[in-house]
Coordinates of C-alpha atoms in Angstrom, one line a residue:
Chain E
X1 CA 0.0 0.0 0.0
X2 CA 1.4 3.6 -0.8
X3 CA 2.1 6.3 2.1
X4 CA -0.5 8.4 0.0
X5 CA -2.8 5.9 0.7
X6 CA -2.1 5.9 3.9
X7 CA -1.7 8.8 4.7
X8 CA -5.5 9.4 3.7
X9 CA -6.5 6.2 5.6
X10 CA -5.3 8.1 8.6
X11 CA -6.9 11.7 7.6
X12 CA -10.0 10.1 7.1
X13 CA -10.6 8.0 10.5
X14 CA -8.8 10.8 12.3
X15 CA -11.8 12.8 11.0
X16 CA -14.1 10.6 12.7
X17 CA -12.2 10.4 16.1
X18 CA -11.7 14.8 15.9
X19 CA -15.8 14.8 15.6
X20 CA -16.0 11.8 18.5
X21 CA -13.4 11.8 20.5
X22 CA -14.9 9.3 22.9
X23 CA -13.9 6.6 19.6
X24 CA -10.5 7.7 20.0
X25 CA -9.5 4.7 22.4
X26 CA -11.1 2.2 20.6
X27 CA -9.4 3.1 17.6
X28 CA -6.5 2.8 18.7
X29 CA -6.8 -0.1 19.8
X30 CA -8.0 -1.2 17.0
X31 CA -5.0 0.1 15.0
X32 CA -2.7 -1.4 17.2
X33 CA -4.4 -4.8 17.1
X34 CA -4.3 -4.7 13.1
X35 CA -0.4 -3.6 13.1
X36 CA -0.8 -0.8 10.5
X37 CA -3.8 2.2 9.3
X38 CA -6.6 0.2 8.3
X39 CA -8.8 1.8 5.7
X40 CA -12.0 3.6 6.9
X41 CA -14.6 1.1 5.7
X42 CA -12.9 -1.3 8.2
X43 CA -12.6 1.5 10.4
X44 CA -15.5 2.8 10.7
X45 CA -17.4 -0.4 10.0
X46 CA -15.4 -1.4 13.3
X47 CA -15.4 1.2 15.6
X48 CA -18.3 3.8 14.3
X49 CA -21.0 1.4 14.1
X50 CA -21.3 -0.3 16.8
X51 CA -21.2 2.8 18.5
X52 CA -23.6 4.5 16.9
X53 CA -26.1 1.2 17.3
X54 CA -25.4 1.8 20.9
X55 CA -26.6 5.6 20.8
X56 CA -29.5 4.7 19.2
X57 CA -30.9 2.2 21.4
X58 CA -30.3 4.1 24.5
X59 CA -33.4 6.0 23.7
X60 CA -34.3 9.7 25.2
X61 CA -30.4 9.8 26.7
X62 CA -29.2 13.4 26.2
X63 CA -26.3 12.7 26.3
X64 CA -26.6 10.0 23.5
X65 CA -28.6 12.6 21.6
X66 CA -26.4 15.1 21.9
X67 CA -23.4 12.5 20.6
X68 CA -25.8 12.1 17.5
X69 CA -26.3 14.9 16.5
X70 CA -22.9 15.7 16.5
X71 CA -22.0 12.2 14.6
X72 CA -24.5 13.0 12.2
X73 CA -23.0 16.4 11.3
X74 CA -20.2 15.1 11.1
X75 CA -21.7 12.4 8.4
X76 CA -23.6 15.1 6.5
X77 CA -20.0 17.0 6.3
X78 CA -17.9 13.9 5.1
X79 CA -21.3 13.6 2.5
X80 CA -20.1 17.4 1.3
X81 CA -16.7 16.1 0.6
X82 CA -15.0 16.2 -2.8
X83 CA -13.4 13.6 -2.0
X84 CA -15.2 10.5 -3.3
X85 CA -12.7 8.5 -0.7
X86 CA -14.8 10.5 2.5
X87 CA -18.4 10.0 1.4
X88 CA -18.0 6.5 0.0
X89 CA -17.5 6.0 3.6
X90 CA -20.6 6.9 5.0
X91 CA -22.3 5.9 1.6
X92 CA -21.2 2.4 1.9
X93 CA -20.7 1.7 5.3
X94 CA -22.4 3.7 7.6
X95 CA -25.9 3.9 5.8
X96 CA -25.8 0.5 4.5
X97 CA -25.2 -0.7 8.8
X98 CA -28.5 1.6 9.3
X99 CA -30.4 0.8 7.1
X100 CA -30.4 -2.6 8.7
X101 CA -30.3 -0.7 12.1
X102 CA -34.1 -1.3 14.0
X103 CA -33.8 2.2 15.1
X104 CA -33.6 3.0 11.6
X105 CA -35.9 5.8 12.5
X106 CA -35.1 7.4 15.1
X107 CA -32.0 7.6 13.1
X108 CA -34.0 9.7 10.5
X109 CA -34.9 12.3 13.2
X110 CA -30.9 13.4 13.0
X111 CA -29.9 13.5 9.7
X112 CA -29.6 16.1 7.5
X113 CA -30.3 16.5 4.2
X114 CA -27.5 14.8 2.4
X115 CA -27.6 11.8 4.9
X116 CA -31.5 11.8 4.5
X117 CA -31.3 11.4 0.4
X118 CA -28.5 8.5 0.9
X119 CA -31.0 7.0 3.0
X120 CA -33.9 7.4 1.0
X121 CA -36.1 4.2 0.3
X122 CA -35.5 3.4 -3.3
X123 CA -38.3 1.2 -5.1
X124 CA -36.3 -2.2 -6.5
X125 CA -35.1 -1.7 -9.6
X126 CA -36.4 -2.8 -12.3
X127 CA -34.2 -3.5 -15.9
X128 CA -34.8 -1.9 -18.9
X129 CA -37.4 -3.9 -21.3
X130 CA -35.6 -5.0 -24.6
X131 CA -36.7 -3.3 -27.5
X132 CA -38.8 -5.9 -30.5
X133 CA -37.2 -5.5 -33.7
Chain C
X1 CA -25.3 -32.0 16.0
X2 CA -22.4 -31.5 14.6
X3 CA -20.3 -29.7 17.4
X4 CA -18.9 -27.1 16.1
X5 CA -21.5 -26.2 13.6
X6 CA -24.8 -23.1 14.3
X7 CA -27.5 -21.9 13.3
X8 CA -29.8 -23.6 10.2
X9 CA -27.4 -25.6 8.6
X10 CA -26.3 -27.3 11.6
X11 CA -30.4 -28.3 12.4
X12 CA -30.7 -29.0 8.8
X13 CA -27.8 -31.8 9.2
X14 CA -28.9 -33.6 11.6
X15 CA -31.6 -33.9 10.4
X16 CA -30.7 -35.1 7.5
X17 CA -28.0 -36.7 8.8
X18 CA -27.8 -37.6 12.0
X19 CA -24.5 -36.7 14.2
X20 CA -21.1 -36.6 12.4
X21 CA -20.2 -40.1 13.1
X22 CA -23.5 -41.6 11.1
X23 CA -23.2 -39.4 8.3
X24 CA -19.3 -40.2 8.0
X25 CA -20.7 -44.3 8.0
X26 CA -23.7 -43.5 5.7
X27 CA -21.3 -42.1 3.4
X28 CA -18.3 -44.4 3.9
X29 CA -20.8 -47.2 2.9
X30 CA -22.3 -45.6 -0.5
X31 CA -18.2 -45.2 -1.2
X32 CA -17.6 -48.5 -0.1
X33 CA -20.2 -49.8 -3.3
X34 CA -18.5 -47.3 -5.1
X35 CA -15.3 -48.4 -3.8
X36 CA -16.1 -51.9 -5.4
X37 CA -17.4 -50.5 -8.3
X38 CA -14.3 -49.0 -9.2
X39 CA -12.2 -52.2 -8.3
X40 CA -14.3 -54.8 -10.8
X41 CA -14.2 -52.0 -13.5
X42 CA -10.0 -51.9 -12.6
X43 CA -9.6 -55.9 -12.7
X44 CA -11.8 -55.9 -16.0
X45 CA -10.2 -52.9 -17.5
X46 CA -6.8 -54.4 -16.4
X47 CA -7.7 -58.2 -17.8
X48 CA -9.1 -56.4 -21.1
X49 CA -5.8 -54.6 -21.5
X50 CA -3.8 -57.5 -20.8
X51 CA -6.1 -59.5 -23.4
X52 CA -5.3 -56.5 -26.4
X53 CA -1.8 -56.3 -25.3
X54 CA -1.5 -60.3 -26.2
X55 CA -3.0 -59.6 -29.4
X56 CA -1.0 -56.6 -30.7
X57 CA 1.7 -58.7 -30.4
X58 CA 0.4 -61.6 -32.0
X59 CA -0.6 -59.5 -35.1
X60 CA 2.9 -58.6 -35.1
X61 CA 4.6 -61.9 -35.1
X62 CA 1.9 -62.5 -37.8
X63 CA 2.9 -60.0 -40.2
X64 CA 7.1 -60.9 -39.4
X65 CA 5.8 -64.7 -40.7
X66 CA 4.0 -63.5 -43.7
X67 CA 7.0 -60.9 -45.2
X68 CA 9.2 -63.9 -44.1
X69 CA 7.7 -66.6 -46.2
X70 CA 6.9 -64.3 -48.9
X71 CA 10.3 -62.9 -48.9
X72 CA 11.8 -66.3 -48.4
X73 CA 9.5 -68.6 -51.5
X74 CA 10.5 -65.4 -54.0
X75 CA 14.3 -65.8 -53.2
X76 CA 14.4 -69.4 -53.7
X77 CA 12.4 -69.2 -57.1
X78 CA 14.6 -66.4 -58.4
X79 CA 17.4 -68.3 -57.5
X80 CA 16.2 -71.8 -59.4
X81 CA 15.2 -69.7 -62.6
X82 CA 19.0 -68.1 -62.7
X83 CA 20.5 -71.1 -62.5
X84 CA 17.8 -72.9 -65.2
X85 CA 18.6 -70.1 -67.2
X86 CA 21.9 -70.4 -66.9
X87 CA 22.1 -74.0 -67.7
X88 CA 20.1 -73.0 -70.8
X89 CA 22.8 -70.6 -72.2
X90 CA 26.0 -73.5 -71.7
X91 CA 24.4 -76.6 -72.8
X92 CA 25.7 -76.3 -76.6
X93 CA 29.5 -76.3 -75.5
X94 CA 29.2 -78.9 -72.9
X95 CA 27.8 -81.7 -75.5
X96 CA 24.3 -82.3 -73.6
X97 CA 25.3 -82.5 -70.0
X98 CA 24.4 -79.0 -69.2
X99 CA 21.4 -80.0 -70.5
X100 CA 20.4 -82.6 -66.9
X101 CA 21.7 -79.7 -65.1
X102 CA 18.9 -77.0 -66.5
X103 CA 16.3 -79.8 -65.9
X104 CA 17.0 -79.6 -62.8
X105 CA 17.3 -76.2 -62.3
X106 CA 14.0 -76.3 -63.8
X107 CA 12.7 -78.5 -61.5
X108 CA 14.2 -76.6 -58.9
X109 CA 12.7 -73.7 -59.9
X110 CA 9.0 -75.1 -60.2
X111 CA 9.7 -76.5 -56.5
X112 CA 10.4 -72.6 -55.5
X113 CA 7.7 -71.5 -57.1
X114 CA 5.6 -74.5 -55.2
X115 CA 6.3 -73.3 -52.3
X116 CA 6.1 -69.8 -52.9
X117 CA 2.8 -70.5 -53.6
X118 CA 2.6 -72.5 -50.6
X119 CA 3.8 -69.8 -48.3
X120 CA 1.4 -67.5 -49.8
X121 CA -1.5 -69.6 -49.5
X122 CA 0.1 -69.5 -45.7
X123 CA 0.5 -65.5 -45.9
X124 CA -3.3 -65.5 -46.6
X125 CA -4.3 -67.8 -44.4
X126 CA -1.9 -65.4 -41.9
X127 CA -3.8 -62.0 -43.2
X128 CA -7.5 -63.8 -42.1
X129 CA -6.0 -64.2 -38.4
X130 CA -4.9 -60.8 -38.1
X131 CA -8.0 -59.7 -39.2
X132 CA -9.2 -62.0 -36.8
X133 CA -7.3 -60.5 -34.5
X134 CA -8.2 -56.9 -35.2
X135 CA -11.8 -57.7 -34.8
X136 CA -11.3 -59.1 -31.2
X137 CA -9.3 -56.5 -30.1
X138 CA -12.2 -53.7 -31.5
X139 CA -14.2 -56.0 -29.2
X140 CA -12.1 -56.1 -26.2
X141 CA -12.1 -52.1 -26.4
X142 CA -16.0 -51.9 -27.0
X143 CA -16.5 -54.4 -23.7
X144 CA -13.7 -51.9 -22.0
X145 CA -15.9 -49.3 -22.8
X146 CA -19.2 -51.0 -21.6
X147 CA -17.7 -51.8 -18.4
X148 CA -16.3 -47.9 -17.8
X149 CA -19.9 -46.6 -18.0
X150 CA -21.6 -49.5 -15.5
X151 CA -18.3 -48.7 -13.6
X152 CA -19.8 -44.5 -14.0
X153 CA -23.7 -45.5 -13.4
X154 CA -22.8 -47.3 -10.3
X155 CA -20.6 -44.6 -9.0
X156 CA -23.6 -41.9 -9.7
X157 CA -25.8 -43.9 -7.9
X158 CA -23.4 -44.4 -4.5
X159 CA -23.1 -41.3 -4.6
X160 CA -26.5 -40.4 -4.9
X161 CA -27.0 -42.1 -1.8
X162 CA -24.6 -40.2 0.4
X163 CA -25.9 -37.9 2.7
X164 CA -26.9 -34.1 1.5
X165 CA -28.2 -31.4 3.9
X166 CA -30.3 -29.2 1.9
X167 CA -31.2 -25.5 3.7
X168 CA -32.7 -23.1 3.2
X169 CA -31.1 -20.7 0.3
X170 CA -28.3 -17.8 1.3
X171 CA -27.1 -15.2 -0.5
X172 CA -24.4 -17.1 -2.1
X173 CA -22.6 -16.9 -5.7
X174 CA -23.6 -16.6 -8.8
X175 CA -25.1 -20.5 -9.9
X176 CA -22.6 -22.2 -12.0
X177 CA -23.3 -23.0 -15.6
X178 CA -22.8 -26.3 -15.9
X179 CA -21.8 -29.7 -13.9
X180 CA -18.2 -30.1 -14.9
X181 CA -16.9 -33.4 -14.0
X182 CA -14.2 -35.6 -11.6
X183 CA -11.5 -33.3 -13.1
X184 CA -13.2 -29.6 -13.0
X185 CA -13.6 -30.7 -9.2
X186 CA -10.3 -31.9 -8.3
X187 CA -8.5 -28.7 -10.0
X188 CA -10.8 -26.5 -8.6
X189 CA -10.1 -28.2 -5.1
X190 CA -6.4 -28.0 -5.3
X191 CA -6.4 -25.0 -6.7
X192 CA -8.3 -22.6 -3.8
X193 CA -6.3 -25.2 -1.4
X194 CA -3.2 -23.7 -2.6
X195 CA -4.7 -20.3 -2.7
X196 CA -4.4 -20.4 -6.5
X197 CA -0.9 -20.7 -7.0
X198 CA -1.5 -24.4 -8.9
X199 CA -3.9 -24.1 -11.6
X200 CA -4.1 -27.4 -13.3
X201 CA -7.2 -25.9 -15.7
X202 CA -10.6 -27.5 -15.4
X203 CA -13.8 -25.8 -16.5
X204 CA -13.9 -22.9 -13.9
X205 CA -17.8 -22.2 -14.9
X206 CA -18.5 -25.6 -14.0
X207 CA -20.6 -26.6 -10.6
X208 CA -17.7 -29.5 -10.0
X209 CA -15.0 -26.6 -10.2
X210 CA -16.7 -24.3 -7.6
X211 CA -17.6 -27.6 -5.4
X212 CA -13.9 -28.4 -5.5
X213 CA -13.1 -24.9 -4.4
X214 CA -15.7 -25.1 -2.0
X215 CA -14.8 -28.4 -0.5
X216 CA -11.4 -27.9 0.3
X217 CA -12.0 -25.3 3.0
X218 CA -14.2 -28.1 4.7
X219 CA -13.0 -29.7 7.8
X220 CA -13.5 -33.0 8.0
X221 CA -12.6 -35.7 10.6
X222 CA -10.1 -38.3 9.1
X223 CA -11.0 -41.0 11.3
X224 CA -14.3 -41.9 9.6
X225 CA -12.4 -41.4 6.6
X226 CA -9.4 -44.1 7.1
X227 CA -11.7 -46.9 8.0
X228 CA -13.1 -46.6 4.0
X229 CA -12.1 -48.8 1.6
X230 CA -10.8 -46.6 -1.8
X231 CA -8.5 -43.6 -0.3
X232 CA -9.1 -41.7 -3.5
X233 CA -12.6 -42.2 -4.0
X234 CA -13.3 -41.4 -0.1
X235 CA -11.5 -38.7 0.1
X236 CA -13.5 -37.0 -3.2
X237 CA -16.8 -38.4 -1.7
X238 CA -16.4 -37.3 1.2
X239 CA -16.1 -34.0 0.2
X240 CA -18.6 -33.8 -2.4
X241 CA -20.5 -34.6 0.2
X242 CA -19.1 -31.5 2.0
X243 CA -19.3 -29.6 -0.8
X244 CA -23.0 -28.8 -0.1
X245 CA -23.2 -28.7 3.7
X246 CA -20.4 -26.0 3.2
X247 CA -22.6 -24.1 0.5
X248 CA -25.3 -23.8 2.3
X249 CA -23.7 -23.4 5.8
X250 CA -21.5 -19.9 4.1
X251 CA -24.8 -18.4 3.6
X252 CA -26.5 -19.4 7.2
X253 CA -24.3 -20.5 10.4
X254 CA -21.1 -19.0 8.8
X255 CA -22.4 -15.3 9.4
X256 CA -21.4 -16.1 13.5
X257 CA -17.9 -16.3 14.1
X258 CA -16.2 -17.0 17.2
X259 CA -13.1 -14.9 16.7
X260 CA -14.3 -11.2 16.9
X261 CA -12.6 -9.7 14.2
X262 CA -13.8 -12.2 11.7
X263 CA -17.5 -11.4 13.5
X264 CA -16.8 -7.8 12.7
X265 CA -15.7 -8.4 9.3
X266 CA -18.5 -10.4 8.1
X267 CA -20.9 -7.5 10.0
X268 CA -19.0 -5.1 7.6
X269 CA -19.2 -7.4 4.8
X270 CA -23.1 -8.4 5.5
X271 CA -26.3 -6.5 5.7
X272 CA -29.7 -8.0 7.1
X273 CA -31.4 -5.7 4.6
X274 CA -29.8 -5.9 1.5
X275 CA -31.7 -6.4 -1.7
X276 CA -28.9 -7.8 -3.6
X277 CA -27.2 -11.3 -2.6
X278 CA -23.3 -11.8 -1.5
X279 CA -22.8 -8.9 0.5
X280 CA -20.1 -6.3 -0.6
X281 CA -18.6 -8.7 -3.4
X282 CA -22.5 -9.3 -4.6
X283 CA -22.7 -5.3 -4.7
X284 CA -19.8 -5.3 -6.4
X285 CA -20.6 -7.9 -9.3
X286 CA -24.5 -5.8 -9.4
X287 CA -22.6 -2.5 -10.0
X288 CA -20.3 -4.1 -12.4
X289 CA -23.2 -6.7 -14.1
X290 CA -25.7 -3.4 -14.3
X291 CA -23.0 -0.3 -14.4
X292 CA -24.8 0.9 -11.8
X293 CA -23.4 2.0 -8.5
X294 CA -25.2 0.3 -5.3
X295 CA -26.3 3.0 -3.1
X296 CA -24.6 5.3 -5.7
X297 CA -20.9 4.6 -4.2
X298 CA -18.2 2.2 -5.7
X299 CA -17.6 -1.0 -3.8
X300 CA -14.7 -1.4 -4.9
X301 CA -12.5 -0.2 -2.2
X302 CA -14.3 -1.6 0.7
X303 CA -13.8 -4.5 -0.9
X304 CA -10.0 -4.3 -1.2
X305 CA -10.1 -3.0 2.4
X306 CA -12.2 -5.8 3.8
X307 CA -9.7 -7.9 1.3
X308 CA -6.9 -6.7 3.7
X309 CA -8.5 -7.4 7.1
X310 CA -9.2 -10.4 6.3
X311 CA -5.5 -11.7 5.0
X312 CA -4.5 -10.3 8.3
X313 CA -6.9 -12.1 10.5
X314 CA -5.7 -15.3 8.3
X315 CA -2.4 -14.6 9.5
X316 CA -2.9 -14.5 12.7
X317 CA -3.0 -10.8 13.4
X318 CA -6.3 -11.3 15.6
X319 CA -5.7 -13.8 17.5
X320 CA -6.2 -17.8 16.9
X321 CA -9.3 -19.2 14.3
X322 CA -11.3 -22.2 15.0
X323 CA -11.4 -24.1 11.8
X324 CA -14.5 -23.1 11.0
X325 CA -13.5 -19.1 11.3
X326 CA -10.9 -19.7 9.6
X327 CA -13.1 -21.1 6.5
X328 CA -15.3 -18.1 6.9
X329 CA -12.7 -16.0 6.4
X330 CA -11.2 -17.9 3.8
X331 CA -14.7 -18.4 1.9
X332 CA -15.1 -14.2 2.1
X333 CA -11.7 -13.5 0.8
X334 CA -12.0 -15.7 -1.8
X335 CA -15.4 -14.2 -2.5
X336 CA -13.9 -10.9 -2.8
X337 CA -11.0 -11.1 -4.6
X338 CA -13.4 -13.1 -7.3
X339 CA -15.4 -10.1 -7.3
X340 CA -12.4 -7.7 -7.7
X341 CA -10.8 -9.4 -9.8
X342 CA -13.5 -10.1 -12.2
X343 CA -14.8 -6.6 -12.5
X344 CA -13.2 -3.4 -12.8
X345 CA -16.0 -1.0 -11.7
X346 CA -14.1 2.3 -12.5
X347 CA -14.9 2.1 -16.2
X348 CA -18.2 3.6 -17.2
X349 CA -20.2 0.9 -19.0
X350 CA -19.2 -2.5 -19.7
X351 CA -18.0 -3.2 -16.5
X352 CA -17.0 -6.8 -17.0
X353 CA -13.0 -7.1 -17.4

């Protein structure tokens, strides 16, 4: 793996841990345990996730609402990024691990409006009918 | 139940099967027939060759005997009519005597030509037996051949009568497009064993190829297998057998893992909720079978990142794997790098490489 790459491993799960620093432990940890900058779909699958499961089921919690609406900033402003690398992120892993979430939503009632059209229920798709000749 | 098996699957087989111990003997018996099978079809196959062998050379000291008394009549007759005419050309100078001496070259040479018709009333008489011969030997090969596909039927049918657990469907791969055979299953087995480094070919579309890959992540208890009678035939039983208690087992009991990085992994990998099968390789073969992105982002590099994890976790950077954790992991790399290596989701349109 290139030092470019990681180097943007690291900027983009120190991102999360600047916007929750109460993750900052655990990802350590978790970098330690791996030996080297994992990327941020392991990351965040790993250590963002299960935390934000946690938030949602603890119900009325201020504290726990306050941490998600702050998370969910946080999500909306990776979804503003350029950078495909940062909102692939919450794209793919995040909203993907809430949409399977049963506090799906209660989940809703924080997102903004980037986060709320990634979430949005799509009908199945359907493939285009072949034209007759 | 099979100990160290959860969830579906592991109801599913014993129900079907029992514990591990019955549905080793169930299956060690339908190889033992097959076992038996194979060794009539050897003895007959060997006897048969043994037969054709004895007549190839027969033919052939059949055709030495035919150019030698051919060969061996026209020499001698030759020889008699040189001298006769030989005799022919002196017999004025030598006052008549030449004359007995041409008769009997003469009569030599009639005797020559006696028995060169004798030897080639012999030579045909030879050509008959090697046809003879030729014909039994296009029948030895034609019995040879009878004897391979009763050899096959019976086979089919021991295995059809090995256990099979059969569960409810998972999301797995893409079904294969055709059966393949013996072959297709053996190189696809050796080749995910050595993590593809030996490809010895083999129809990689086939269902044999994937159950070879398949099967040789399945652990499997030696024991039952010693006790059977064919090593070779056993050994692929057994795991065609495995083949589909592992299939179906990836899509059901495999999703809980003891070892919490491989949990995590498949979490990552896994959504309760997803309309599309396979997790992020099957969103990765949807973008790249539709060009559509899933959920509008590229899988592609949380598959190469989930890729990574999980050669860590195989070597041992999270701590020790059960077998079947380790097969998990396996099964979901292996899964992946298909995916990514298959399809190259940065081109727009015609995704497949």
């Amino acid at each position: 793996m290139s030092e470019s790459e990681q180097a943007k491993f690291a900027k983009i799960n120190e991102a999360l841990v600047s916007a929750a620093p109460e993750l900052r432990r655990k990802y350590v940890e978790e970098t330690e345990a791996w030996g080297e900058e994992m990327g941020p779909h392991v990351i965040y699958g790993d250590v963002l996730n299960p935390y934000l499961t946690d938030l949602l089921q603890a119900g009325d919690d201020p504290t726990a609402e306050e941490a998600l609406g702050r998370i969910f900033v946080f999500l909306e402003r990776m979804l503003g990024d350029p950078d495909p690398d940062f909102s692939e992120v919450v794209t793919i892993t995040v909203a993907e691990h809430l949409e399977s979430d049963p506090e799906l939503e209660r989940a809703r009632l924080f997102m903004g409006p980037l986060m709320a059209e990634v979430m949005r229920p799509r009908p199945p798709r359907v493939p285009p009918r072949r034209l007759e000749r | 139940m099979v100990p160290s098996w959860h969830g579906l699957a592991a109801i599913a087989y014993q129900e079907r099967c029992g514990t591990y111990e019955q549905a080793a003997n169930l299956a060690a018996q339908s190889l033992e027939h097959a076992g038996a099978e194979m060794r009539r079809y050897g003895h007959l196959y060997d006897e048969a060759h043994a037969r054709i062998e004895r007549l190839q050379r027969a033919a052939e000291e059949c055709l030495k005997r035919i150019k030698v008394a051919e060969r061996e009549a026209a020499e001698r007759e030759r020889a008699a009519r040189e001298r006769a005419a030989e005799a022919a050309t002196r017999s004025p100078l030598d006052g008549g005597y030449s004359l007995a001496e041409h008769a009997d070259a003469v009569r030599e040479a009639e005797a020559a030509a006696d028995d060169r018709r004798r030897y080639e009333a012999e030579a045909e008489a030879e050509r008959e037996e090697l046809e003879r011969l030729q014909k039994e030997a296009l029948e030895e090969h034609e019995r040879i051949r009878q004897a391979g596909r009763q050899g096959a039927a019976a086979l089919q049918g021991a295995v059809a009568g090995m256990p099979r657990v059969v569960a409810p469907a998972g999301p797995a791969r893409a079904p294969a497009q055709n059966g393949g055979n013996v072959g297709d299953f053996l190189a696809g087995g050796i080749n995910e064993f050595t993590f593809g480094l030996v490809d010895l070919g083999g129809d990689k579309d086939s269902g044999a190829y994937e159950g070879g890959q398949v099967a040789s992540y399945v652990p499997w208890n030696p024991a039952s297998a010693i006790k059977s009678v064919v090593t070779g035939v056993v050994k692929g039983g057994v795991k065609l057998f495995g083949k589909r208690a592992a299939k179906e087992g990836v899509g059901l009991g495999a999703r809980r893992a003891d070892n919490e990085a491989v949990q995590n992994t498949l979490n990552r990998l896994y959504k309760p909720d997803q309309k599309y099968g396979g997790g992020t390789a099957g969103a990765l073969r949807e973008e790249a079978r539709t060009g559509i992105k899933v959920h509008g982002a590229d899988h592609r590099k949380s598959a190469e990142q989930n890729v990574k994890a999980l050669q860590k976790i195989l070597g041992g950077r999270r701590g020790s794997l059960s077998k079947e954790d380790r097969y998990t992991a396996l099964r979901n790399l292996r899964d992946l790098q298909d995916a990514i290596r298959h399809f190259d989701s940065k081109r727009p349109g015609g995704y497949v490489r």
